[in-house]
Coordinates of C-alpha atoms in Angstrom, one line a residue:
M1123 CA -34.2 -8.3 -78.0
I1124 CA -32.1 -5.5 -79.3
N1125 CA -28.7 -5.2 -77.7
M1126 CA -28.0 -2.3 -75.4
A1127 CA -27.1 0.9 -77.2
V1128 CA -23.5 2.0 -76.8
E1129 CA -21.9 5.1 -78.2
S1130 CA -18.3 4.5 -78.8
M1131 CA -15.9 7.4 -78.6
D1132 CA -12.4 7.9 -77.3
R1133 CA -11.8 10.0 -74.2
C1134 CA -10.7 13.0 -76.2
A1135 CA -14.0 13.1 -78.0
K1136 CA -15.7 12.8 -74.6
R1137 CA -14.0 15.8 -73.3
A1138 CA -14.9 17.7 -76.5
Q1139 CA -18.6 16.8 -76.5
R1140 CA -21.5 16.9 -74.1
E1141 CA -24.5 14.7 -74.3
R1142 CA -28.0 14.3 -73.1
L1143 CA -29.2 10.7 -73.0
A1144 CA -32.6 9.2 -72.4
N1145 CA -33.8 5.7 -72.5
L1146 CA -37.2 4.0 -72.0
A1147 CA -37.8 0.4 -71.2
L1148 CA -40.9 -1.6 -70.4
G1149 CA -40.5 -3.1 -67.0
F1150 CA -42.0 -6.5 -67.4
A1151 CA -42.2 -7.3 -71.1
L1152 CA -39.0 -5.6 -72.4
V1153 CA -39.5 -4.4 -76.0
G1154 CA -36.0 -3.2 -77.1
S1155 CA -33.4 -0.6 -76.5
L1156 CA -34.8 2.9 -76.7
A1157 CA -32.4 5.8 -76.3
A1158 CA -32.1 9.5 -77.0
C1159 CA -28.8 11.4 -77.3
G1160 CA -28.1 15.0 -77.7
G1161 CA -25.9 17.9 -76.7
G1162 CA -26.0 20.4 -74.0
E1163 CA -24.9 19.6 -70.5
D1164 CA -26.9 22.1 -68.4
T1165 CA -24.6 23.9 -66.0
S1166 CA -26.7 27.1 -65.7
A1167 CA -28.2 28.6 -62.6
D1168 CA -31.6 27.7 -61.2
P1169 CA -34.4 27.5 -63.8
P1170 CA -36.9 30.3 -63.7
A1171 CA -40.0 29.8 -61.5
A1172 CA -43.0 28.6 -63.3
P1173 CA -45.8 31.1 -63.9
A1174 CA -49.3 30.5 -62.5
P1175 CA -51.2 27.8 -64.4
A1176 CA -53.4 28.8 -67.2
P1177 CA -57.1 29.1 -66.4
A1178 CA -58.9 25.8 -66.7
T1179 CA -62.1 25.4 -68.6
S1180 CA -64.9 23.2 -67.5
Q1181 CA -64.8 19.7 -68.9
A1182 CA -67.5 17.0 -68.5
T1183 CA -65.9 13.8 -67.1
S1184 CA -67.3 10.7 -65.5
K1185 CA -65.9 10.1 -62.0
S1186 CA -68.0 6.9 -61.4
A1187 CA -65.1 4.6 -62.3
L1188 CA -62.3 6.8 -61.1
Q1189 CA -59.5 4.6 -59.6
T1190 CA -56.5 6.9 -59.7
L1191 CA -54.5 7.4 -56.5
T1192 CA -54.9 10.7 -54.8
D1193 CA -53.6 10.3 -51.2
V1194 CA -50.3 8.4 -51.1
G1195 CA -48.4 10.3 -48.4
P1196 CA -45.2 12.3 -48.9
A1197 CA -42.0 10.9 -50.4
N1198 CA -39.0 10.9 -48.1
Y1199 CA -36.4 12.3 -50.4
P1200 CA -34.5 15.1 -48.7
A1201 CA -35.1 18.6 -49.8
G1202 CA -32.6 19.9 -52.3
T1203 CA -31.7 16.5 -53.7
V1204 CA -31.9 15.3 -57.3
Q1205 CA -34.6 12.8 -56.3
R1206 CA -36.7 15.5 -54.6
G1207 CA -36.6 17.8 -57.6
A1208 CA -37.6 15.1 -60.0
W1209 CA -40.3 13.6 -57.7
D1210 CA -42.0 17.0 -57.1
V1211 CA -42.2 17.7 -60.9
M1212 CA -43.4 14.2 -61.9
Q1213 CA -45.9 13.8 -59.0
G1214 CA -47.2 17.4 -59.4
E1215 CA -47.8 17.1 -63.1
R1216 CA -49.4 13.6 -62.8
V1217 CA -51.8 14.7 -60.2
A1218 CA -52.6 18.1 -61.8
C1219 CA -53.4 16.5 -65.1
G1220 CA -55.4 13.5 -63.8
F1221 CA -53.0 10.6 -64.4
G1222 CA -53.0 9.6 -60.7
A1223 CA -50.5 10.0 -57.9
I1224 CA -47.6 7.6 -57.4
K1225 CA -46.2 6.3 -54.1
Q1226 CA -42.5 6.1 -53.4
D1227 CA -41.1 2.6 -53.1
V1228 CA -37.6 2.3 -51.6
R1229 CA -37.1 -1.0 -53.5
L1230 CA -37.5 0.9 -56.8
D1231 CA -35.2 3.6 -55.5
A1232 CA -32.6 0.9 -55.0
A1233 CA -33.2 -0.8 -58.3
N1234 CA -32.7 2.6 -60.1
T1235 CA -29.6 3.5 -58.2
N1236 CA -28.1 0.0 -58.8
H1237 CA -28.6 0.4 -62.6
Q1238 CA -27.2 3.9 -62.7
E1239 CA -24.1 2.8 -60.7
Y1240 CA -23.6 0.0 -63.3
L1241 CA -23.9 2.5 -66.2
T1242 CA -21.5 5.1 -64.8
H1243 CA -18.9 2.6 -63.7
K1244 CA -19.0 0.8 -67.1
S1245 CA -18.7 4.2 -68.9
L1246 CA -15.5 5.0 -67.0
A1247 CA -14.0 1.5 -67.2
T1248 CA -14.5 1.2 -71.0
G1249 CA -14.0 4.7 -72.2
Q1250 CA -17.4 4.5 -73.9
S1251 CA -20.6 6.2 -73.1
W1252 CA -22.9 3.5 -71.9
T1253 CA -26.7 3.9 -71.5
G1254 CA -29.8 1.8 -71.8
Y1255 CA -31.5 -0.8 -69.7
Y1256 CA -29.4 -4.0 -70.3
E1257 CA -26.6 -5.2 -68.1
T1258 CA -24.0 -7.9 -68.8
A1259 CA -22.9 -10.3 -66.1
G1260 CA -19.1 -10.7 -65.8
D1261 CA -18.1 -7.5 -67.6
V1262 CA -15.9 -4.7 -66.4
A1263 CA -18.7 -3.4 -64.2
S1264 CA -19.8 -6.8 -62.9
A1265 CA -19.4 -5.6 -59.3
Y1266 CA -22.5 -3.4 -59.9
F1267 CA -24.5 -6.0 -61.9
T1268 CA -28.0 -6.7 -60.5
G1269 CA -29.8 -8.1 -63.5
V1270 CA -29.8 -8.2 -67.3
N1271 CA -33.1 -6.3 -67.7
V1272 CA -35.5 -4.2 -65.8
G1273 CA -37.6 -7.2 -64.7
D1274 CA -34.5 -8.9 -63.3
R1275 CA -33.4 -5.8 -61.4
I1276 CA -36.6 -5.1 -59.7
H1277 CA -36.9 -8.8 -58.8
H1278 CA -33.4 -8.5 -57.3
V1279 CA -34.6 -5.8 -54.8
G1280 CA -37.7 -7.8 -53.8
L1281 CA -40.5 -6.9 -56.2
P1282 CA -42.5 -9.9 -57.5
A1283 CA -41.8 -11.3 -60.9
L1284 CA -45.2 -10.1 -62.1
A1285 CA -44.4 -6.4 -61.4
W1286 CA -45.4 -4.3 -64.5
G1287 CA -44.4 -0.8 -65.5
M1288 CA -41.8 1.3 -67.2
E1289 CA -38.4 2.7 -66.7
I1290 CA -37.1 6.0 -68.2
L1291 CA -33.4 7.1 -68.1
T1292 CA -31.4 10.1 -68.9
G1293 CA -27.9 11.3 -68.2
S1294 CA -25.0 13.6 -69.2
Y1295 CA -21.3 14.0 -69.0
A1296 CA -18.9 17.0 -68.7
S1297 CA -15.2 17.8 -68.8
P1298 CA -14.2 20.0 -65.8
S1299 CA -10.7 21.4 -65.6
K1300 CA -8.2 19.7 -63.3
G1301 CA -8.8 20.9 -59.8
A1302 CA -12.0 22.7 -60.7
P1303 CA -15.4 22.0 -59.1
D1304 CA -17.7 19.5 -60.7
Q1305 CA -19.7 20.9 -63.6
I1306 CA -22.6 18.5 -63.0
V1307 CA -24.3 20.0 -59.9
L1308 CA -26.4 17.4 -58.0
D1309 CA -29.3 19.3 -56.7
S1310 CA -33.1 19.5 -57.0
N1311 CA -32.8 21.7 -60.1
R1312 CA -31.0 18.9 -61.9
G1313 CA -33.6 16.4 -61.0
A1314 CA -36.4 18.7 -62.1
S1315 CA -34.7 19.3 -65.4
N1316 CA -34.1 15.6 -65.9
I1317 CA -37.8 14.7 -65.6
R1318 CA -39.0 17.7 -67.6
E1319 CA -36.7 16.6 -70.4
L1320 CA -38.1 13.1 -70.3
M1321 CA -41.6 14.4 -70.2
T1322 CA -41.0 16.6 -73.3
T1323 CA -40.9 13.6 -75.6
V1324 CA -43.3 11.0 -77.0
Y1325 CA -42.4 7.6 -75.6
H1326 CA -40.7 8.8 -72.5
L1327 CA -43.7 10.9 -71.6
K1328 CA -45.8 7.8 -72.0
G1329 CA -43.4 6.1 -69.5
A1330 CA -43.7 9.0 -67.0
M1331 CA -47.6 8.8 -67.1
V1332 CA -47.9 5.0 -67.1
E1333 CA -50.7 3.4 -65.0
G1334 CA -48.3 2.2 -62.2
K1335 CA -48.9 3.0 -58.6
L1336 CA -45.3 2.8 -57.2
A1337 CA -42.2 4.7 -58.3
G1338 CA -38.6 5.1 -57.5
I1339 CA -35.7 7.4 -58.5
G1340 CA -32.0 6.8 -58.5
Y1341 CA -28.8 8.4 -60.0
S1342 CA -25.1 7.9 -60.0
H1343 CA -22.3 10.5 -60.6
L1344 CA -18.6 9.7 -61.0
R1345 CA -15.5 11.8 -61.8
D1346 CA -12.5 10.2 -63.4
T1347 CA -9.2 12.0 -62.8
D1348 CA -7.1 9.2 -64.2
I1349 CA -7.4 10.1 -67.9
T1350 CA -4.7 11.0 -70.4
S1351 CA -5.7 14.7 -70.6
P1352 CA -3.4 16.9 -68.5
A1353 CA -6.0 19.6 -68.5
S1354 CA -9.4 18.1 -67.7
D1355 CA -11.2 15.3 -66.0
F1356 CA -14.3 13.3 -67.1
E1357 CA -17.6 13.4 -65.3
V1358 CA -20.4 11.0 -66.0
Y1359 CA -24.0 11.1 -64.6
R1360 CA -27.0 8.8 -65.0
Y1361 CA -30.5 9.2 -63.8
G1362 CA -33.5 6.8 -63.8
T1363 CA -37.1 6.7 -62.8
Q1364 CA -39.3 3.6 -62.6
V1365 CA -43.1 3.6 -62.4
M1366 CA -44.5 0.1 -61.5
S1367 CA -47.4 -1.9 -60.1
L1368 CA -47.0 -5.2 -58.4
N1369 CA -48.9 -6.9 -61.2
G1370 CA -50.6 -6.1 -64.5
A1371 CA -54.0 -6.1 -62.9
D1372 CA -53.3 -3.6 -60.1
L1373 CA -53.2 -0.5 -62.3
Q1374 CA -54.6 3.0 -62.0
R1375 CA -57.7 3.7 -64.0
L1376 CA -58.8 7.1 -65.2
G1377 CA -62.5 6.4 -65.2
T1378 CA -65.3 5.7 -67.8
N1379 CA -64.9 8.0 -70.8
V1380 CA -62.3 10.1 -69.1
V1381 CA -59.6 11.6 -71.3
A1382 CA -56.4 12.8 -69.5
T1383 CA -54.0 15.1 -71.3
Y1384 CA -50.5 16.3 -70.8
P1385 CA -49.9 19.2 -70.9
C1386 CA -53.2 20.2 -69.3
A1387 CA -54.6 23.5 -68.0
A1388 CA -53.0 23.0 -64.5
A1389 CA -49.6 21.9 -65.8
Q1390 CA -46.8 24.2 -64.4
Q1391 CA -43.6 22.4 -65.7
V1392 CA -44.2 22.5 -69.5
Q1393 CA -41.0 22.7 -71.6
G1394 CA -41.6 24.1 -75.1
N1395 CA -38.9 22.6 -77.2
F1396 CA -38.6 18.9 -78.4
Q1397 CA -36.0 17.6 -80.7
P1398 CA -37.2 14.3 -82.2
A1399 CA -33.7 13.2 -83.3
W1400 CA -32.7 13.0 -79.6
E1401 CA -35.3 10.4 -78.7
R1402 CA -34.8 6.7 -79.4
P1403 CA -36.8 5.4 -80.9
N1404 CA -37.3 8.5 -82.9
P1405 CA -41.1 9.1 -83.3
F1406 CA -40.3 10.7 -86.7
P1407 CA -37.5 8.6 -88.1
E1408 CA -37.0 10.8 -91.2
I1409 CA -35.9 13.6 -88.9
T1410 CA -32.2 12.9 -88.4
S1411 CA -30.9 16.4 -87.7
N1412 CA -30.6 17.6 -84.1
T1413 CA -31.2 21.1 -85.3
I1414 CA -34.9 20.5 -86.1
N1415 CA -37.0 21.7 -83.2
Y1416 CA -40.6 20.6 -82.6
G1417 CA -42.9 21.7 -79.7
T1418 CA -43.8 19.8 -76.6
P1419 CA -45.8 16.7 -77.5
I1420 CA -49.4 16.8 -76.4
Y1421 CA -50.5 13.4 -75.0
F1422 CA -54.1 12.2 -74.9
K1423 CA -54.9 9.0 -72.9
V1424 CA -57.8 6.9 -71.8
D1425 CA -57.9 3.6 -69.8
Y1426 CA -55.8 0.9 -71.6
T1427 CA -59.0 -1.2 -72.0
S1428 CA -60.7 1.5 -74.1
T1429 CA -60.3 2.8 -77.6
L1430 CA -59.6 6.5 -78.1
T1431 CA -60.2 8.4 -81.3
V1432 CA -59.4 12.0 -82.0
T1433 CA -61.6 13.4 -84.8
S1434 CA -60.5 17.1 -84.6
L1435 CA -57.7 19.0 -83.0
A1436 CA -56.5 22.6 -83.0
L1437 CA -53.5 24.1 -81.2
I1438 CA -53.7 27.9 -81.1
Q1439 CA -51.3 30.5 -79.7
V1440 CA -53.5 32.6 -77.5
S1441 CA -51.7 35.9 -77.9
D1442 CA -52.2 36.2 -81.7
G1443 CA -54.6 33.4 -82.7
T1444 CA -52.0 31.6 -84.8
T1445 CA -52.8 28.0 -85.4
I1446 CA -49.8 25.7 -84.8
A1447 CA -49.5 22.7 -87.1
T1448 CA -49.1 19.3 -85.5
R1449 CA -48.1 15.8 -86.6
N1450 CA -50.3 13.2 -85.0
L1451 CA -49.4 9.7 -83.8
T1452 CA -51.7 6.8 -83.0
A1453 CA -51.2 3.1 -82.6
A1454 CA -51.7 2.7 -86.3
T1455 CA -49.2 5.4 -87.3
D1456 CA -46.6 5.0 -84.6
P1457 CA -43.4 3.8 -86.3
A1458 CA -42.0 2.3 -83.1
R1459 CA -45.3 0.4 -82.3
M1460 CA -45.1 1.6 -78.7
L1461 CA -48.5 3.3 -78.5
G1462 CA -51.8 1.6 -77.7
K1463 CA -55.3 2.1 -79.0
H1464 CA -56.0 4.2 -75.9
E1465 CA -53.3 6.8 -76.7
F1466 CA -52.9 9.7 -79.1
F1467 CA -50.1 12.3 -79.5
A1468 CA -50.2 15.7 -81.3
V1469 CA -46.7 17.0 -81.8
P1470 CA -46.3 20.7 -82.8
T1471 CA -44.0 21.1 -85.8
S1472 CA -42.4 24.1 -84.3
A1473 CA -41.1 24.9 -80.9
L1474 CA -43.5 26.5 -78.4
T1475 CA -42.4 29.8 -76.9
V1476 CA -41.6 30.2 -73.2
G1477 CA -44.1 32.5 -71.6
Q1478 CA -46.7 32.0 -74.3
S1479 CA -50.1 30.3 -73.7
Y1480 CA -51.6 27.8 -76.1
R1481 CA -55.2 26.7 -76.4
V1482 CA -56.1 23.1 -77.2
V1483 CA -59.4 22.3 -78.7
A1484 CA -59.9 18.6 -79.4
A1485 CA -62.8 16.2 -79.9
G1486 CA -63.3 12.5 -80.5
T1487 CA -64.8 9.4 -79.0
V1488 CA -63.9 6.9 -76.2
D1489 CA -65.5 3.5 -77.0
G1490 CA -67.9 5.4 -79.2
H1491 CA -68.9 8.0 -76.6
A1492 CA -68.2 11.6 -77.6
W1493 CA -65.7 13.8 -75.7
L1494 CA -64.5 17.4 -76.0
K1495 CA -61.5 19.2 -74.5
D1496 CA -61.0 22.9 -74.6
Y1497 CA -58.3 24.3 -72.4
I1498 CA -55.2 26.5 -72.2
F1499 CA -51.7 25.7 -71.0
T1500 CA -48.6 27.9 -70.6
V1501 CA -45.0 27.1 -71.5
S1502 CA -42.7 27.7 -68.6
F1503 CA -39.3 26.4 -69.7

């Protein structure tokens, strides 16, 4: 196991910088510390409304083995909350693009909240920005300790030891002036922004679209006024989502020869800009500068028991016919070894433009059977 990532900096540096943090962990078999950091605490007003989805093209798919969830009932997160904003985006995009609905599980809500409480309290107690999915018993945040890893923490809230899935995390901090309102606004826009950010990645998108059936969301926000600066305070915020199933056999299945993609034609929450250097592990390790912008990764996935190949792929800007170059990742080329033989990513080498539509034309095989996708999606954020 790799030790939890920690970014050391004194409080003055904290007040001078803002960060965006994201981490991904496998829920049962943990595979290391994955984190993404970057700048830009978002304190802007509401995000613009998403335009209508791009027109879908007909696609031949087999529904004979379809085992994704479709009717799971509503989640009970109150309107206007961080959780509701995040849930509506993730659930909506999963269902729209054929990855299957998820059902809220209050135990996972608790597990997520517990871990975010641990991270925020440890950050304030140590003067360091703590993120990741490990906890340490007996440390300065021991009052909030519920388990070393994801598996321990979901077991702590009552899920069985064989529960399987993924956890994805993000967060930020800010430096409000003494007496001023919080800069980190805890509302549905923040939750929606958090999950969009996590879904505009490679490994974290995989985590958001994992085959689990249950999900939970939690966050923690603290403001420290007892710092050395006479002019400002320190705010820290952490957010997490877990998608799990009770065991590794009780997973959602897409169906025989069915290829799901994200973004898809019906996606309404697509964010066009991806900075590989912010994601840990970095899917393109040679990119170390946070000024290099790629486009939203395009994810192709079949059932985990199958083998996906992509033999041709084109990404075309609809307005002018320009072909957008992509860098492709498979299980064989993935530097982090996180992708399976049932997954493929095409990552545009330039940012995609808000308001523009893009056509995806791709073909390949699933277990030797040919498939073709030809659809359009629109970038909304």
